[in-house]
C-alpha atoms as a printed R data frame, in Angstrom:
    type eleno elety resid chain resno       x       y       z
1   ATOM     1    CA   MET     A     1 -10.621   5.442   0.207
2   ATOM     2    CA   ARG     A     2 -10.861   5.650  -3.564
3   ATOM     3    CA   GLU     A     3  -8.601   2.611  -3.944
4   ATOM     4    CA   LEU     A     4 -10.855   0.543  -1.667
5   ATOM     5    CA   LEU     A     5 -14.055   1.151  -3.635
6   ATOM     6    CA   PRO     A     6 -13.935  -1.928  -5.936
7   ATOM     7    CA   THR     A     7 -13.358  -4.308  -3.020
8   ATOM     8    CA   LEU     A     8 -16.011  -2.649  -0.835
9   ATOM     9    CA   LEU     A     9 -18.550  -2.870  -3.648
10  ATOM    10    CA   ALA     A    10 -17.716  -6.560  -4.139
11  ATOM    11    CA   TRP     A    11 -18.122  -7.277  -0.413
12  ATOM    12    CA   ARG     A    12 -21.426  -5.458  -0.294
13  ATOM    13    CA   ALA     A    13 -22.731  -7.234  -3.415
14  ATOM    14    CA   ALA     A    14 -21.800 -10.600  -1.864
15  ATOM    15    CA   GLY     A    15 -23.529  -9.718   1.402
16  ATOM    16    CA   GLU     A    16 -20.255  -9.847   3.330
17  ATOM    17    CA   PRO     A    17 -20.392  -7.975   6.676
18  ATOM    18    CA   PHE     A    18 -17.614  -5.444   7.088
19  ATOM    19    CA   VAL     A    19 -16.585  -2.353   9.037
20  ATOM    20    CA   LEU     A    20 -15.132   0.839   7.595
21  ATOM    21    CA   ALA     A    21 -12.643   3.032   9.485
22  ATOM    22    CA   THR     A    22 -11.813   6.543   8.234
23  ATOM    23    CA   VAL     A    23  -9.315   9.141   9.457
24  ATOM    24    CA   VAL     A    24 -11.295  12.317  10.173
25  ATOM    25    CA   ALA     A    25  -8.750  14.450  12.044
26  ATOM    26    CA   THR     A    26  -4.981  14.528  12.576
27  ATOM    27    CA   ALA     A    27  -2.577  16.544  14.693
28  ATOM    28    CA   GLY     A    28   1.165  16.554  15.132
29  ATOM    29    CA   GLY     A    29   3.036  14.002  13.056
30  ATOM    30    CA   GLY     A    30   0.145  11.902  11.812
31  ATOM    31    CA   PRO     A    31   1.362   9.514   9.094
32  ATOM    32    CA   ARG     A    32  -1.827   9.453   6.990
33  ATOM    33    CA   GLU     A    33  -3.938  12.196   5.459
34  ATOM    34    CA   LEU     A    34  -7.589  12.978   6.085
35  ATOM    35    CA   GLY     A    35  -9.828  10.406   4.434
36  ATOM    36    CA   ALA     A    36  -7.330   7.552   4.697
37  ATOM    37    CA   ALA     A    37  -9.390   4.410   5.225
38  ATOM    38    CA   MET     A    38  -9.235   0.743   6.032
39  ATOM    39    CA   ALA     A    39 -11.974  -1.879   5.952
40  ATOM    40    CA   VAL     A    40 -12.300  -5.091   7.906
41  ATOM    41    CA   ARG     A    41 -14.339  -7.959   6.466
42  ATOM    42    CA   MET     A    42 -15.818 -10.044   9.240
43  ATOM    43    CA   VAL     A    43 -16.115 -13.841   9.050
44  ATOM    44    CA   GLY     A    44 -18.129 -15.509  11.767
45  ATOM    45    CA   GLY     A    45 -18.001 -12.346  13.850
46  ATOM    46    CA   VAL     A    46 -14.221 -12.106  13.778
47  ATOM    47    CA   PRO     A    47 -11.890 -10.217  11.412
48  ATOM    48    CA   GLY     A    48 -11.204 -12.209   8.260
49  ATOM    49    CA   GLU     A    49  -9.617  -9.751   5.814
50  ATOM    50    CA   VAL     A    50  -8.218  -6.233   6.048
51  ATOM    51    CA   ILE     A    51  -7.632  -3.731   3.247
52  ATOM    52    CA   GLY     A    52  -6.249  -0.203   3.422
53  ATOM    53    CA   SER     A    53  -4.628   1.579   6.336
54  ATOM    54    CA   VAL     A    54  -5.367   4.426   8.732
55  ATOM    55    CA   SER     A    55  -1.966   4.896  10.362
56  ATOM    56    CA   GLY     A    56   0.661   2.960   8.471
57  ATOM    57    CA   GLY     A    57   0.651   0.225  11.108
58  ATOM    58    CA   CYS     A    58   0.585   2.043  14.455
59  ATOM    59    CA   VAL     A    59  -3.059   1.600  15.480
60  ATOM    60    CA   GLU     A    60  -4.510  -0.850  12.955
61  ATOM    61    CA   ALA     A    61  -4.681  -3.651  15.538
62  ATOM    62    CA   ALA     A    62  -6.757  -1.473  17.873
63  ATOM    63    CA   VAL     A    63  -9.133  -0.557  15.045
64  ATOM    64    CA   ILE     A    64  -9.541  -4.214  14.088
65  ATOM    65    CA   GLU     A    65 -10.325  -5.086  17.700
66  ATOM    66    CA   GLU     A    66 -12.989  -2.350  17.789
67  ATOM    67    CA   ALA     A    67 -14.501  -3.545  14.501
68  ATOM    68    CA   ALA     A    68 -16.154  -6.573  16.081
69  ATOM    69    CA   ARG     A    69 -17.922  -4.415  18.660
70  ATOM    70    CA   VAL     A    70 -19.103  -1.952  16.019
71  ATOM    71    CA   LEU     A    71 -20.516  -4.738  13.891
72  ATOM    72    CA   ALA     A    72 -22.215  -6.365  16.888
73  ATOM    73    CA   ASP     A    73 -24.223  -3.332  18.006
74  ATOM    74    CA   GLY     A    74 -24.347  -1.384  14.724
75  ATOM    75    CA   ARG     A    75 -23.198   1.854  16.389
76  ATOM    76    CA   PRO     A    76 -20.497   4.014  14.785
77  ATOM    77    CA   ARG     A    77 -17.676   5.039  17.105
78  ATOM    78    CA   LEU     A    78 -15.154   7.853  17.123
79  ATOM    79    CA   HIS     A    79 -11.748   7.080  18.626
80  ATOM    80    CA   THR     A    80  -8.723   9.315  19.010
81  ATOM    81    CA   TYR     A    81  -5.352   7.582  19.100
82  ATOM    82    CA   GLY     A    82  -2.104   9.114  20.239
83  ATOM    83    CA   LEU     A    83   1.050   8.482  22.234
84  ATOM    84    CA   THR     A    84   0.358   8.974  25.934
85  ATOM    85    CA   ASP     A    85   1.698   7.409  29.096
86  ATOM    86    CA   ALA     A    86  -1.641   5.694  29.673
87  ATOM    87    CA   GLU     A    87  -1.977   4.201  26.213
88  ATOM    88    CA   ALA     A    88  -0.521   0.878  25.206
89  ATOM    89    CA   VAL     A    89  -1.559   1.558  21.637
90  ATOM    90    CA   GLY     A    90  -0.614   4.820  19.986
91  ATOM    91    CA   LEU     A    91   1.338   6.647  17.345
92  ATOM    92    CA   THR     A    92   5.037   6.265  17.913
93  ATOM    93    CA   CYS     A    93   5.582   9.356  15.763
94  ATOM    94    CA   GLY     A    94   4.001  11.446  18.522
95  ATOM    95    CA   GLY     A    95   0.951  12.644  16.584
96  ATOM    96    CA   THR     A    96  -2.721  11.953  17.115
97  ATOM    97    CA   LEU     A    97  -5.451  10.879  14.768
98  ATOM    98    CA   SER     A    98  -9.202  10.516  15.131
99  ATOM    99    CA   VAL     A    99 -10.917   7.632  13.392
100 ATOM   100    CA   VAL     A   100 -14.601   7.011  12.755
101 ATOM   101    CA   ILE     A   101 -15.369   3.279  12.766
102 ATOM   102    CA   GLU     A   102 -18.775   2.389  11.326
103 ATOM   103    CA   PRO     A   103 -20.669  -0.616   9.998
104 ATOM   104    CA   GLY     A   104 -20.308  -1.055   6.250
105 ATOM   105    CA   ARG     A   105 -24.044  -1.073   5.668
106 ATOM   106    CA   SER     A   106 -24.363   2.505   6.943
107 ATOM   107    CA   GLY     A   107 -21.032   3.961   5.861
108 ATOM   108    CA   THR     A   108 -21.200   2.686   2.284
109 ATOM   109    CA   ALA     A   109 -24.896   2.951   1.422
110 ATOM   110    CA   ASN     A   110 -24.271   4.888  -1.800
111 ATOM   111    CA   LEU     A   111 -20.861   3.575  -2.819
112 ATOM   112    CA   ASP     A   112 -21.988   2.513  -6.276
113 ATOM   113    CA   ARG     A   113 -23.025   6.079  -7.022
114 ATOM   114    CA   VAL     A   114 -19.833   7.415  -5.503
115 ATOM   115    CA   GLN     A   115 -17.825   5.068  -7.715
116 ATOM   116    CA   GLU     A   116 -19.696   6.282 -10.785
117 ATOM   117    CA   ALA     A   117 -19.006   9.908  -9.856
118 ATOM   118    CA   VAL     A   118 -15.295   9.237  -9.347
119 ATOM   119    CA   GLU     A   119 -14.963   7.306 -12.604
120 ATOM   120    CA   SER     A   120 -16.794  10.021 -14.536
121 ATOM   121    CA   GLY     A   121 -14.279  12.585 -13.302
122 ATOM   122    CA   SER     A   122 -16.759  14.672 -11.307
123 ATOM   123    CA   GLY     A   123 -15.667  13.315  -7.913
124 ATOM   124    CA   ALA     A   124 -17.794  12.893  -4.804
125 ATOM   125    CA   ALA     A   125 -17.904  13.873  -1.146
126 ATOM   126    CA   VAL     A   126 -19.005  11.187   1.277
127 ATOM   127    CA   VAL     A   127 -20.244  12.996   4.358
128 ATOM   128    CA   THR     A   128 -20.227  11.448   7.822
129 ATOM   129    CA   VAL     A   129 -22.119  13.179  10.620
130 ATOM   130    CA   ILE     A   130 -19.813  12.482  13.552
131 ATOM   131    CA   ALA     A   131 -21.824  14.261  16.215
132 ATOM   132    CA   GLY     A   132 -25.094  16.142  16.331
133 ATOM   133    CA   PRO     A   133 -28.844  15.773  16.835
134 ATOM   134    CA   PRO     A   134 -30.433  12.468  15.843
135 ATOM   135    CA   GLY     A   135 -31.888  12.220  12.378
136 ATOM   136    CA   LEU     A   136 -29.014  13.753  10.421
137 ATOM   137    CA   VAL     A   137 -28.079  11.646   7.420
138 ATOM   138    CA   GLY     A   138 -24.880  11.862   5.401
139 ATOM   139    CA   TRP     A   139 -24.784  13.629   2.052
140 ATOM   140    CA   HIS     A   140 -22.701  12.962  -1.002
141 ATOM   141    CA   ARG     A   141 -22.477  14.827  -4.271
142 ATOM   142    CA   GLY     A   142 -25.691  14.435  -6.222
143 ATOM   143    CA   ASP     A   143 -27.891  13.895  -3.150
144 ATOM   144    CA   VAL     A   144 -29.305  16.161  -0.470
145 ATOM   145    CA   LEU     A   145 -28.549  15.806   3.210
146 ATOM   146    CA   ARG     A   146 -31.767  14.905   5.028
147 ATOM   147    CA   ALA     A   147 -31.714  16.939   8.205
148 ATOM   148    CA   ASN     A   148 -35.236  16.510   9.594
149 ATOM   149    CA   GLY     A   149 -36.191  20.157   9.545
150 ATOM   150    CA   TYR     A   150 -32.705  21.667   9.502
151 ATOM   151    CA   ALA     A   151 -32.922  22.959   5.938
152 ATOM   152    CA   ALA     A   152 -30.332  25.716   6.363
153 ATOM   153    CA   LEU     A   153 -27.874  23.204   7.791
154 ATOM   154    CA   ALA     A   154 -28.475  20.843   4.868
155 ATOM   155    CA   ASP     A   155 -27.845  23.657   2.384
156 ATOM   156    CA   ALA     A   156 -24.627  24.707   4.120
157 ATOM   157    CA   VAL     A   157 -23.269  21.157   4.130
158 ATOM   158    CA   ALA     A   158 -24.195  20.673   0.478
159 ATOM   159    CA   ARG     A   159 -22.465  23.905  -0.561
160 ATOM   160    CA   ASP     A   160 -19.320  23.026   1.365
161 ATOM   161    CA   ALA     A   161 -19.295  19.506  -0.085
162 ATOM   162    CA   ASP     A   162 -19.413  20.875  -3.624
163 ATOM   163    CA   ALA     A   163 -16.635  23.361  -2.884
164 ATOM   164    CA   LEU     A   164 -14.396  20.708  -1.331
165 ATOM   165    CA   VAL     A   165 -14.903  18.338  -4.269
166 ATOM   166    CA   ASP     A   166 -13.898  21.141  -6.631
167 ATOM   167    CA   VAL     A   167 -10.542  21.574  -4.863
168 ATOM   168    CA   GLY     A   168 -10.097  17.875  -4.058
169 ATOM   169    CA   GLU     A   169  -9.681  18.276  -0.290
170 ATOM   170    CA   SER     A   170 -11.224  16.400   2.624
171 ATOM   171    CA   ALA     A   171 -12.152  18.411   5.728
172 ATOM   172    CA   LEU     A   172 -13.672  18.274   9.202
173 ATOM   173    CA   ARG     A   173 -16.153  21.078   9.913
174 ATOM   174    CA   ARG     A   174 -18.567  22.111  12.647
175 ATOM   175    CA   TYR     A   175 -21.896  23.879  12.205
176 ATOM   176    CA   ARG     A   176 -24.628  25.335  14.319
177 ATOM   177    CA   LEU     A   177 -28.104  24.011  13.618
178 ATOM   178    CA   ASP     A   178 -28.913  27.121  11.578
179 ATOM   179    CA   GLY     A   179 -26.105  26.232   9.165
180 ATOM   180    CA   CYS     A   180 -23.655  28.877  10.363
181 ATOM   181    CA   PRO     A   181 -20.053  27.718  10.857
182 ATOM   182    CA   GLU     A   182 -19.001  26.963  14.427
183 ATOM   183    CA   PRO     A   183 -15.438  28.310  14.665
184 ATOM   184    CA   SER     A   184 -14.512  26.949  18.089
185 ATOM   185    CA   ALA     A   185 -12.937  23.520  18.371
186 ATOM   186    CA   GLY     A   186 -14.938  22.451  21.422
187 ATOM   187    CA   ASP     A   187 -16.008  18.941  22.291
188 ATOM   188    CA   TRP     A   188 -17.092  16.428  19.669
189 ATOM   189    CA   ASP     A   189 -20.482  16.088  21.330
190 ATOM   190    CA   ALA     A   190 -21.208  19.736  22.187
191 ATOM   191    CA   PRO     A   191 -24.979  20.425  22.243
192 ATOM   192    CA   ASP     A   192 -26.538  22.202  19.265
193 ATOM   193    CA   VAL     A   193 -23.358  21.761  17.229
194 ATOM   194    CA   VAL     A   194 -23.013  19.361  14.317
195 ATOM   195    CA   THR     A   195 -19.597  17.912  13.485
196 ATOM   196    CA   VAL     A   196 -19.313  16.747   9.894
197 ATOM   197    CA   PHE     A   197 -16.492  15.010   8.047
198 ATOM   198    CA   PHE     A   198 -16.256  15.459   4.283
199 ATOM   199    CA   ASN     A   199 -14.350  12.554   2.738
200 ATOM   200    CA   VAL     A   200 -13.609  13.835  -0.742
201 ATOM   201    CA   LEU     A   201 -12.982  11.225  -3.401
202 ATOM   202    CA   ALA     A   202 -11.724  13.288  -6.276
203 ATOM   203    CA   ALA     A   203 -10.970  11.899  -9.695
204 ATOM   204    CA   PRO     A   204  -7.338  10.731  -9.912
205 ATOM   205    CA   PRO     A   205  -4.760  13.411 -10.754
206 ATOM   206    CA   ARG     A   206  -3.481  13.280 -14.325
207 ATOM   207    CA   LEU     A   207  -0.004  12.455 -15.553
208 ATOM   208    CA   ILE     A   208   0.521  13.402 -19.205
209 ATOM   209    CA   ILE     A   209   3.659  11.914 -20.745
210 ATOM   210    CA   LEU     A   210   4.720  13.368 -24.082
211 ATOM   211    CA   GLY     A   211   7.028  11.065 -26.026
212 ATOM   212    CA   ALA     A   212   6.465   7.326 -26.428
213 ATOM   213    CA   LEU     A   213   9.964   6.193 -25.392
214 ATOM   214    CA   ASP     A   214  11.225   3.418 -23.136
215 ATOM   215    CA   TYR     A   215  11.489   5.984 -20.369
216 ATOM   216    CA   ALA     A   216   7.795   6.700 -20.868
217 ATOM   217    CA   ALA     A   217   6.860   3.043 -20.344
218 ATOM   218    CA   SER     A   218   8.625   2.957 -16.973
219 ATOM   219    CA   LEU     A   219   7.180   6.323 -15.969
220 ATOM   220    CA   ALA     A   220   3.675   5.208 -16.955
221 ATOM   221    CA   SER     A   221   4.020   2.171 -14.686
222 ATOM   222    CA   ILE     A   222   5.170   4.116 -11.644
223 ATOM   223    CA   GLY     A   223   2.663   6.890 -12.382
224 ATOM   224    CA   ARG     A   224  -0.188   4.418 -12.291
225 ATOM   225    CA   PHE     A   225   1.219   2.936  -9.074
226 ATOM   226    CA   LEU     A   226   1.165   6.430  -7.521
227 ATOM   227    CA   GLY     A   227  -2.506   6.827  -8.385
228 ATOM   228    CA   TYR     A   228  -2.327   9.010 -11.488
229 ATOM   229    CA   ARG     A   229  -4.490   8.605 -14.547
230 ATOM   230    CA   VAL     A   230  -1.728   8.222 -17.115
231 ATOM   231    CA   THR     A   231  -1.835   9.405 -20.726
232 ATOM   232    CA   VAL     A   232   1.003   8.787 -23.185
233 ATOM   233    CA   CYS     A   233   0.972  10.953 -26.297
234 ATOM   234    CA   ASP     A   234   3.197  10.869 -29.377
235 ATOM   235    CA   ALA     A   235   2.729  11.930 -32.983
236 ATOM   236    CA   ARG     A   236   4.335   8.723 -34.279
237 ATOM   237    CA   PRO     A   237   1.825   5.854 -34.493
238 ATOM   238    CA   VAL     A   238   4.529   3.214 -34.652
239 ATOM   239    CA   PHE     A   239   5.651   4.223 -31.140
240 ATOM   240    CA   ALA     A   240   2.344   5.200 -29.531
241 ATOM   241    CA   THR     A   241   0.671   1.806 -29.152
242 ATOM   242    CA   ALA     A   242  -1.258   0.275 -26.279
243 ATOM   243    CA   ALA     A   243   0.950  -2.822 -26.449
244 ATOM   244    CA   ARG     A   244   4.046  -0.758 -25.625
245 ATOM   245    CA   PHE     A   245   2.353   1.010 -22.706
246 ATOM   246    CA   PRO     A   246   0.143  -1.526 -20.899
247 ATOM   247    CA   ASP     A   247   0.053   0.565 -17.708
248 ATOM   248    CA   ALA     A   248  -1.125   3.757 -19.401
249 ATOM   249    CA   HIS     A   249  -4.843   4.461 -19.189
250 ATOM   250    CA   ASP     A   250  -4.781   6.252 -22.549
251 ATOM   251    CA   VAL     A   251  -2.364   6.151 -25.474
252 ATOM   252    CA   VAL     A   252  -2.926   9.006 -27.914
253 ATOM   253    CA   VAL     A   253  -1.506   9.457 -31.403
254 ATOM   254    CA   ALA     A   254  -1.325  13.223 -31.931
255 ATOM   255    CA   TRP     A   255   1.104  16.087 -32.036
256 ATOM   256    CA   PRO     A   256   1.765  16.826 -28.363
257 ATOM   257    CA   HIS     A   257   0.955  20.544 -28.536
258 ATOM   258    CA   ARG     A   258  -2.339  19.848 -30.283
259 ATOM   259    CA   TYR     A   259  -3.258  17.281 -27.665
260 ATOM   260    CA   LEU     A   260  -2.439  19.666 -24.810
261 ATOM   261    CA   ALA     A   261  -4.476  22.428 -26.421
262 ATOM   262    CA   ALA     A   262  -7.522  20.147 -26.626
263 ATOM   263    CA   THR     A   263  -7.361  18.333 -23.280
264 ATOM   264    CA   SER     A   264  -8.271  19.408 -19.753
265 ATOM   265    CA   ILE     A   265  -5.325  20.549 -17.613
266 ATOM   266    CA   ASP     A   266  -5.910  21.550 -14.000
267 ATOM   267    CA   GLU     A   267  -3.805  22.227 -10.896
268 ATOM   268    CA   ARG     A   268  -3.577  18.469 -10.200
269 ATOM   269    CA   THR     A   269  -2.088  17.672 -13.621
270 ATOM   270    CA   ALA     A   270   1.593  16.838 -14.142
271 ATOM   271    CA   ILE     A   271   3.162  17.072 -17.612
272 ATOM   272    CA   CYS     A   272   6.399  15.275 -18.472
273 ATOM   273    CA   VAL     A   273   8.029  15.978 -21.838
274 ATOM   274    CA   LEU     A   274  10.414  13.157 -22.714
275 ATOM   275    CA   THR     A   275  10.933  13.665 -26.450
276 ATOM   276    CA   HIS     A   276  13.922  16.098 -26.176
277 ATOM   277    CA   ASP     A   277  13.280  17.094 -29.796
278 ATOM   278    CA   ALA     A   278  12.702  20.821 -30.335
279 ATOM   279    CA   LYS     A   279   9.984  20.396 -32.945
280 ATOM   280    CA   PHE     A   280   7.898  18.472 -30.407
281 ATOM   281    CA   ASP     A   281   9.101  20.073 -27.180
282 ATOM   282    CA   VAL     A   282   8.850  23.799 -27.793
283 ATOM   283    CA   PRO     A   283   5.212  24.022 -28.982
284 ATOM   284    CA   ALA     A   284   4.076  21.615 -26.253
285 ATOM   285    CA   LEU     A   285   5.993  23.358 -23.465
286 ATOM   286    CA   ALA     A   286   4.701  26.753 -24.578
287 ATOM   287    CA   ILE     A   287   1.209  25.481 -23.780
288 ATOM   288    CA   ALA     A   288   2.175  23.513 -20.669
289 ATOM   289    CA   LEU     A   289   4.005  26.411 -19.006
290 ATOM   290    CA   ARG     A   290   0.964  28.662 -19.401
291 ATOM   291    CA   SER     A   291  -1.450  26.026 -18.110
292 ATOM   292    CA   ALA     A   292  -2.596  25.325 -14.547
293 ATOM   293    CA   ALA     A   293  -0.439  22.172 -14.330
294 ATOM   294    CA   VAL     A   294   1.198  21.675 -10.936
295 ATOM   295    CA   TYR     A   295   4.353  20.282 -12.543
296 ATOM   296    CA   VAL     A   296   6.014  20.650 -15.942
297 ATOM   297    CA   GLY     A   297   9.250  18.759 -16.571
298 ATOM   298    CA   ALA     A   298  11.337  18.118 -19.669
299 ATOM   299    CA   MET     A   299  14.072  15.580 -20.347
300 ATOM   300    CA   GLY     A   300  17.399  16.395 -21.931
301 ATOM   301    CA   SER     A   301  21.081  17.059 -21.399
302 ATOM   302    CA   ARG     A   302  22.260  20.381 -19.979
303 ATOM   303    CA   ARG     A   303  23.028  21.565 -23.492
304 ATOM   304    CA   THR     A   304  19.643  20.435 -24.792
305 ATOM   305    CA   CYS     A   305  17.865  22.178 -21.937
306 ATOM   306    CA   GLU     A   306  19.744  25.438 -22.511
307 ATOM   307    CA   ASP     A   307  18.964  25.346 -26.218
308 ATOM   308    CA   ARG     A   308  15.312  24.550 -25.480
309 ATOM   309    CA   GLU     A   309  14.986  27.437 -23.047
310 ATOM   310    CA   GLN     A   310  16.357  29.857 -25.627
311 ATOM   311    CA   ARG     A   311  13.868  28.563 -28.217
312 ATOM   312    CA   LEU     A   312  11.063  29.008 -25.684
313 ATOM   313    CA   ARG     A   313  12.137  32.613 -25.085
314 ATOM   314    CA   GLU     A   314  12.054  33.202 -28.830
315 ATOM   315    CA   ALA     A   315   8.557  31.707 -28.850
316 ATOM   316    CA   GLY     A   316   7.429  34.340 -26.329
317 ATOM   317    CA   ILE     A   317   7.753  32.464 -23.034
318 ATOM   318    CA   THR     A   318   8.716  34.874 -20.246
319 ATOM   319    CA   GLU     A   319  11.433  34.354 -17.645
320 ATOM   320    CA   HIS     A   320   8.757  34.031 -14.989
321 ATOM   321    CA   GLU     A   321   7.025  31.282 -16.969
322 ATOM   322    CA   LEU     A   322  10.352  29.512 -17.454
323 ATOM   323    CA   THR     A   323  10.809  29.253 -13.690
324 ATOM   324    CA   ARG     A   324   8.003  26.657 -13.733
325 ATOM   325    CA   LEU     A   325  10.038  24.323 -15.941
326 ATOM   326    CA   SER     A   326  11.888  21.432 -14.280
327 ATOM   327    CA   ALA     A   327  14.658  20.642 -16.752
328 ATOM   328    CA   PRO     A   328  16.572  18.428 -16.719
329 ATOM   329    CA   ILE     A   329  13.649  16.482 -15.346
330 ATOM   330    CA   GLY     A   330  13.832  14.529 -12.073
331 ATOM   331    CA   LEU     A   331  15.890  14.516  -8.880
332 ATOM   332    CA   ASP     A   332  19.587  13.694  -8.765
333 ATOM   333    CA   LEU     A   333  19.547  10.019  -7.784
334 ATOM   334    CA   GLY     A   334  22.331   8.945 -10.092
335 ATOM   335    CA   ALA     A   335  19.744   7.140 -12.224
336 ATOM   336    CA   SER     A   336  20.947   5.214 -15.250
337 ATOM   337    CA   THR     A   337  18.296   2.758 -16.448
338 ATOM   338    CA   SER     A   338  14.849   3.742 -17.678
339 ATOM   339    CA   ALA     A   339  13.316   2.349 -14.476
340 ATOM   340    CA   GLU     A   340  15.714   4.332 -12.284
341 ATOM   341    CA   THR     A   341  15.030   7.448 -14.336
342 ATOM   342    CA   ALA     A   342  11.314   6.927 -13.815
343 ATOM   343    CA   VAL     A   343  11.911   6.763 -10.050
344 ATOM   344    CA   SER     A   344  13.883  10.013 -10.268
345 ATOM   345    CA   ILE     A   345  11.042  11.739 -12.122
346 ATOM   346    CA   ALA     A   346   8.390  10.260  -9.833
347 ATOM   347    CA   ALA     A   347  10.280  11.507  -6.775
348 ATOM   348    CA   GLU     A   348  10.175  15.038  -8.146
349 ATOM   349    CA   LEU     A   349   6.475  14.632  -8.987
350 ATOM   350    CA   VAL     A   350   5.684  13.629  -5.404
351 ATOM   351    CA   SER     A   351   7.785  16.497  -4.077
352 ATOM   352    CA   ALA     A   352   5.919  18.997  -6.250
353 ATOM   353    CA   ARG     A   353   2.522  17.522  -5.418
354 ATOM   354    CA   ARG     A   354   3.135  17.381  -1.651
355 ATOM   355    CA   ARG     A   355   5.380  20.456  -1.432
356 ATOM   356    CA   GLY     A   356   8.357  18.475  -0.216
357 ATOM   357    CA   SER     A   357  11.899  19.803  -0.193
358 ATOM   358    CA   GLY     A   358  13.472  16.934  -2.100
359 ATOM   359    CA   GLU     A   359  16.194  16.798   0.560
360 ATOM   360    CA   PRO     A   360  17.183  13.595   2.405
361 ATOM   361    CA   LEU     A   361  15.061  13.420   5.562
362 ATOM   362    CA   ARG     A   362  18.182  13.160   7.730
363 ATOM   363    CA   ARG     A   363  19.114  16.674   6.579
364 ATOM   364    CA   THR     A   364  15.739  18.198   7.416
365 ATOM   365    CA   VAL     A   365  14.187  19.243  10.719
366 ATOM   366    CA   GLY     A   366  10.600  19.410  11.925
367 ATOM   367    CA   ARG     A   367   7.754  17.164  10.936
368 ATOM   368    CA   ILE     A   368   8.331  14.276   8.566
369 ATOM   369    CA   HIS     A   369   4.671  14.115   7.569
370 ATOM   370    CA   HIS     A   370   3.491  17.485   6.233
């Protein structure tokens, strides 16, 4: 949903009627993750423009058809789509997904504040009350859920929203009216049980590229395309310029190890060292390998990588810490050009981020979508 925010804000500012659909639950081989969203702008009561996706194409037409009815009566709806003998519309992959479809005026009441929270790096949780007693109003980070006398419930939802924003995960949860978790799955509309969806819009994950080379320019472009906030850092001002890296969000002139020591690195950060020069690489990697970064990769030939590893050992890096290093960087795609190399690195980044095997899908078994 984060990618839709600018367009949704523009539609709302222009007074354009629209409907928002959000994936709140998946099972089996669902192609999209929790929080995946699409919006339908209505023109003259009929769909006029669609952005985003909830299924990758399987059920979008059904959602668009439902959008007109939602806009007409102003009532949110929950639909579950799957592949059954009775359904003409479903997921050909065999999974199921549940989608909340709601009028834009109710589902996006605080989007400007959500956008501010995301841009500031704090993130936000947009909460949708899917089922429960009347009077419950959604909460998002910085506000308090108004629960019409259910104070304990409001506190429980607020605490869970904060915790989910901290880890960057969306979730569907059920509560009793006293705020205690309801562990059973049960029906959506079970009495005295509140079903809440937390759509977490975390700040973008970071991609830190050390070394302002041609490879870095291609990697910055694909990194931005993948949704990372991209930083390129190099100690040489003649190389580290905004003009050379138009797709990077930040271009920093500094010694890489000093930059890493001063910046924030969390478990959603990826660090790619492209300099393959020991005086830059070793001090920077010594910091990166001891950080919380989800991925640390370094470019270089086999010989360069072996020499670098020995220098890192001499600098005090343990064998266990060295196991975190992906070097040579990237997957074996036979890449030659800087653009192809960037694809190779990006493929390994996605694999690390999503815990993929890196194997061709035809050689794997089980679910395609994790």
